[in-house]
Amino acid sequence: MGPENPNRPNYPLRPAATPFASQQSSTPFSSSGPAVGSEAPAFRPGPPAASNFQAPPFAGGPLVGTEVPAFRPPPSIRSGEVVGPPPPPSYGPPTSGFQRFPNPPVSSAGQVPPPHISLTGQPVIAPPTRPPPGHASPFSHPQPPLVSMGSPPQIIKTGQPNPNIPPPADQRFSTPIPRPSSQPSSPPTGTSYPAGRGTYPGYPNMQPNSDSQAPPMLPASFQMQQGGYGPPMQSSFPLQRGYAPQAPPTSLLAQQRGYAPVPPVSTSSGLYSGNQFQQHGIAPAQQSLAEDFSSLSLGSVPGSYDAGLDITALPRPLDGDVEPKSYADMYPMNCDSRFLRLTTSGIPNSQSLASRWHLSIGAVVCPLAETPPGEEVPIVNFATTGIIRCRRCRTYVNPYVAFTDNGRKWRCNICSLLNDVPSDYFAHVDASGRRVDLDQRPELIKGSVEFIAPAEYMVRPPMPPLYFFLIDVSISAVKSGMLEVMSQTIKSCLDSLPGSTRTQIGFITYDSTIHFYNMKSSLAQPQMMVVSDLDDIFVPLPDDLLVNLSESRSVVEAFLDSLPSMFQENMNVESAFGPALKAAFLVMSQLGGKLLIFQNSLPSLGAGLLKLRGDDIRVYGTDKEHTLRLPEDPFYKQMAADFTKYQIAVNVYAFSDKYTDIATLGTLAKYTGGQVYYYPNFQASIHKEKLKHELTRDLTRETAWEAVMRIRCGKGVRFTSYHGNFMLRSTDLLALPAVDCDKAYAAQLSLEETLLTTQTVYFQVALLYTSSSGERRIRVHTAAAPVVADLGEMYRLADTGAIISLFSRLAIEKTLSSKLEEARNGVQHRIVKALREYRNLYAVQHRLSGRMIYPESLKFLPLYGLALCKSLPLRGGYSDVQLDERSAAAYTMMALPVKSLLKLLYPNLVRVDECLVKTEEFDTRKRLPLTVESLDTRGLYIFDDGFQFVVWFGKALSPDITKNLVGEDFATDFSKVSLSQRDNPMSRKIMEILNQSRKSDPSYFQLCHLVRQGDQPREGFFLLTSLVEDQIGGANGYADWMVLLFRQVQQNA
C-alpha cells in the first residue's frame, strides 16, 4: 500500500516457520468494553460456544496463511469440451425456469472421469472473462435437477410480527454440491506438493512442481498435522495467454485424494422455477423459502453435467461495493448509507437469537462523508426556539418522532417520552398525524441534518483553525528532497486553508536542537531562536510563535522560501523529536488545532527516544510476537492524551528508508483522531506528486474542530465498544479534536434486555463540532432498523461492506495482543460459524449435506475475508511485510470508510490496451478477477487499490503502445521510467483514465508504478502478491479457500 521500496530485503518471501500450526485458537475474536486510552485491543478470548464451532478433526486445523492449504479442489471441466448445453454465464439472478436435465446415475468412487486434456497435453481452462449483464444465473454451468427447499425449521417468534419487513426477494438461485466422503487417503505416489514461498504461477523458472518431480522432504510434524488426507494439487490452475505450460495433472481420483462425491438428492418440485410454483400447487410461502439462499458446487459427480468447481463462477465483487437495497426502500427517511451502515439491518429480538449471529451486530459511521452536488446536508437554525431535543434521553428531533395532541406534544422515537412542543415550533397536524409544515422542516423529513448550536453548546468561544508544523531538518530530510517538496506545497495551499482571515499558523524545526520562529507581522524576515536544553523545554516569545496567517502572510512565505536552503548544508543525523513534541504542545495548548509532524528518522535524543528494536525473526510465532507492534515508550501515549485534552489533532508524515518505529509514533495519531501517512524510502523525484497531493488535501479539506461524537440507540440495545482513531472520553463519548470526510469509526452493539418488545430500533449519530467559519454545529444522522424474530431475516438484511469494515478493525486490534496467525484464524472462524449457522437453517430438513450454501447478501464475504487475511496488517510473518509498513497500513485501515476499505482489499484490475488502440470510450466497469489468469501477455492492465497504480505491460504487447506511453527508452528498466503525458493520443488517453480514477476518490494519491511481465522481483512486489485470488506466499487461493471453508462448515453441521 505504500510507495516503492527498492531496498526491501528478502524478496521473494520465505515460507512460514510451521506449515500447520500446532495450536489453534478455537475462539473467534470478541470485543471488550471501552477503555479510555487503553492500548489493550478489543479482542479478548472467551469460553468457546457450546455447539457453534468444534475443533476440526485435522491436527492443528487448516489455517489461513499456512504453507500448504488443507485441501485443493479437483480441476474443472476445461473449455473446448462442451458437456451438455452450456448457458452463457452471468452474474445476475435467474429470470426464468431452470432447464431440466436427466438425473445423474449413482456411481462408485472409482468411476471418476479423467480431466479433459488438450492436444498439446495442457489442461484447458476457460478464460475468466466477465459475462455481459442480463443473462441468467451467475453459476449457470449445466446442472442436475435442483432440490426443493421447502420451508426451513420454524423459529419461535417471541416478538410481534413486523409489518415493515417485506417478504424475502424471490430471485434466488441454487446449484448442487456433491458431498465428499469423510474418509481420508494417503498421499498418492508421484504427486507433488506445491512450490514453496515466492513462486509465481506462469513463469518458466518458478512453476509449481509437476507430477514427475519428487516430493520435497518435509518434517515429520508436517505429515502428522496433515490429518491423513492426500497432498494438494498444483498451486494454481493451468494458465494460458502467454504463461508457461504446466504438466498434465494426475488422475482425477488421485487429485481428489480419496473422497468420492455422491449425486445430490432431487425431488420433483426442484424442477420448477419461481414463476412455476403456483401452477403446480406449491404455496407462495414455500416458494420464497425455497429461493432464499444461493449455493455453489465444489465437486464433480460421476455421470452428471456438473463440472466441479468452476473458478469463473465464484462470486466476485466486480461491480464494487453493493449496498443492500431492500433496507433503503424499507425506510426512505433514513440517513444515507455513506454516513451510517449497519452490519445487519435486522436487529434480533432476543439475546438467544443474537447469540446465533456470529458476524457482530454493529455499525460503521462516517459522520462527515462527502456528498455529491445537490445532496448537501441541510442546515437548520432554530434561533430563539432552541434546538428541539427529548428532555430525558437528549435525542434530537428527527423524521421518526410522532406528534400527538393536535401537534402540542411529540413522542421521542428512542425512549418514547412525550415532550411538549415549544410555541415557536408549533404547527397543526392533519388527519394522518403529519404536520402541515413538513415541507419547511428538513429535520422532520431528512435523515441527515445540521443544527446551528446556540451558546450553551460551547465550553469556550469557538477557536480559529490552527495549523502547526513540526519539521525534522536532519540530513536525511534534506537529502531526500522532502523539505523542499513540503515547503512548496504548504506555500501553494496558503490561500486555500479553511478559516479565511481567522486561520493561525506556526512552525518548529528540529534536529539535535529545537528551532522556534518569530513570525510577527512587523518583521520582514522570520527570526530563528535555538533551544539546545532538551531536558527543560521552554518557549521563547510565546505570543509571536503562532500568528494570524492573513496578517503575517509575507513573513510566512519568506520562511517557506528560505527553509530548504537554510538547512542545505546540515549534516546532523540526530532527532530530538520528543522534546520538540513537548515544545509544540506548549505553543498550541491555548488554542488547540492540527499538528502536522514530518519525521525522517528514529527519535534519538531527549524524552521519547526510541531504540532500534528491529524486526526479530525469533520472536515471530511466539507469545511475544505482538510486542513488536505495540508502542515501546508510554511517553507518546501520554502525549496523545494531553493533545486530546487540549483539542489538538496530530497527523504523522513518516519518510525514512530505515526503521522509525511507526507502531510507537502512530499512537499520536490514533488517540487524537489523526492519520498516519507513510512514504518509505522517500525520494522527491519519485514521490513528489503523492506527498504534494496528500498534504494539500490534508490542509484544504473541510475539517470539524473541537468535536465530540455520541451514538444513541433505542431501548434494549446499546453500543459496547468502539474502534478507530479517537480517545474515548466516557463510556459512549468519542473525543475527536479534528475530524474530516476521510475518517470512519466502527462500533459493536449488544442487547441489554432478554427480549425486545418494539418492532423498530432507532439509531442517532450526533457530532458536535466547531466549523472552520467559527460556528458551533451539530450534525445529526438518524436511521431506523426493523426488529426481527428470524435468523434468516438477519442474514437477508446483512451488509457485507459493514461486516468486513468492522472485522478489519477487530482483527487489526487483535494483532496487538496475539500472533498474526491467531488474528487471521479469528476472521476465518467467524465466517465458518456464520455459514454453518446459516446452513443449519436448511440442511437438516432439505438434505443439503453436499452443497455450500450462503445467503445472497453475503456471497462476497468469503472473498473479502480471504483478502483481509492477505492484507498488509495481517499477511504472512517476518519477511512478508516490513514492520513499519505493517503498522502504517494498520493505522490507515482503522480509519478508512467502507468503500475505500473494500477497494483496498479487492482492488480494480482493468485492461486498457484495446481502448487505447481504438477510439472507443473506456468503460471503468470492465473489472477483472484478481488472478494471474486475467493477465494476457498481449495486454496492458491497470491495477488500482486506491493508494497506488500498477501498470502491467505484457511481454507480447505491441511495441508501438509501449513506445507511445513511455517514450524511446521503453526497453530500459521500468523502475527508472515514469508515466507522464506525451504528445500522442494513447498517452493522453491513459493519463485521462488515471486522472479519472484519482478524481473518483481523492483521499489518497495513487502513485504510478510500471511493471513488465517477468521482471522479478519488481512484478511480484507490486502486483503478483496483490492478486488475492492466487496462491501466493503460502496463503490459500480463492478456490482453495472456498473448499476449506466448505469442509469446516461441514464439520458438526
Tab-separated table of C-alpha atoms in Angstrom, residues 164 327-336 340 395-403 410-416 438 442-448 760-764 781-786:
chain	number	residue	atom	x	y	z
A	164	ASN	CA	-42.362	-3.182	7.966
A	327	TYR	CA	-33.265	-1.768	3.641
A	328	ALA	CA	-33.104	1.650	1.980
A	329	ASP	CA	-36.512	1.068	0.374
A	330	MET	CA	-37.966	-0.012	3.711
A	331	TYR	CA	-37.061	3.233	5.482
A	332	PRO	CA	-36.740	6.028	2.897
A	333	MET	CA	-36.272	8.706	5.594
A	334	ASN	CA	-33.088	7.097	6.927
A	335	CYS	CA	-29.798	8.921	6.536
A	336	ASP	CA	-27.741	7.897	3.525
A	340	LEU	CA	-24.144	5.087	8.668
A	395	THR	CA	-32.377	12.722	21.265
A	396	TYR	CA	-32.636	15.419	18.586
A	397	VAL	CA	-35.921	15.881	16.754
A	398	ASN	CA	-35.950	13.732	13.613
A	399	PRO	CA	-38.283	12.243	10.955
A	400	TYR	CA	-39.328	9.351	13.222
A	401	VAL	CA	-40.799	11.361	16.112
A	402	ALA	CA	-44.614	11.320	16.325
A	403	PHE	CA	-46.725	14.415	17.005
A	410	TRP	CA	-44.182	14.918	20.352
A	411	ARG	CA	-43.145	11.389	21.286
A	412	CYS	CA	-39.435	10.546	21.271
A	413	ASN	CA	-38.681	7.611	18.987
A	414	ILE	CA	-35.733	6.496	21.150
A	415	CYS	CA	-37.205	6.461	24.683
A	416	SER	CA	-40.945	7.014	23.934
A	438	LEU	CA	-43.289	19.422	6.748
A	442	PRO	CA	-35.980	19.462	6.786
A	443	GLU	CA	-35.271	17.992	10.229
A	444	LEU	CA	-38.633	16.157	10.031
A	445	ILE	CA	-38.188	14.678	6.544
A	446	LYS	CA	-34.399	14.213	6.175
A	447	GLY	CA	-32.340	11.554	7.897
A	448	SER	CA	-29.299	13.873	7.984
A	760	THR	CA	-38.237	-0.962	15.272
A	761	VAL	CA	-34.917	0.166	16.735
A	762	TYR	CA	-33.696	3.694	16.035
A	763	PHE	CA	-30.102	4.956	15.875
A	764	GLN	CA	-28.941	8.556	16.028
A	781	HIS	CA	-27.819	11.279	11.305
A	782	THR	CA	-30.903	9.195	12.130
A	783	ALA	CA	-31.771	5.680	10.951
A	784	ALA	CA	-34.384	3.044	11.757
A	785	ALA	CA	-33.995	-0.736	11.571
A	786	PRO	CA	-36.622	-3.474	11.975
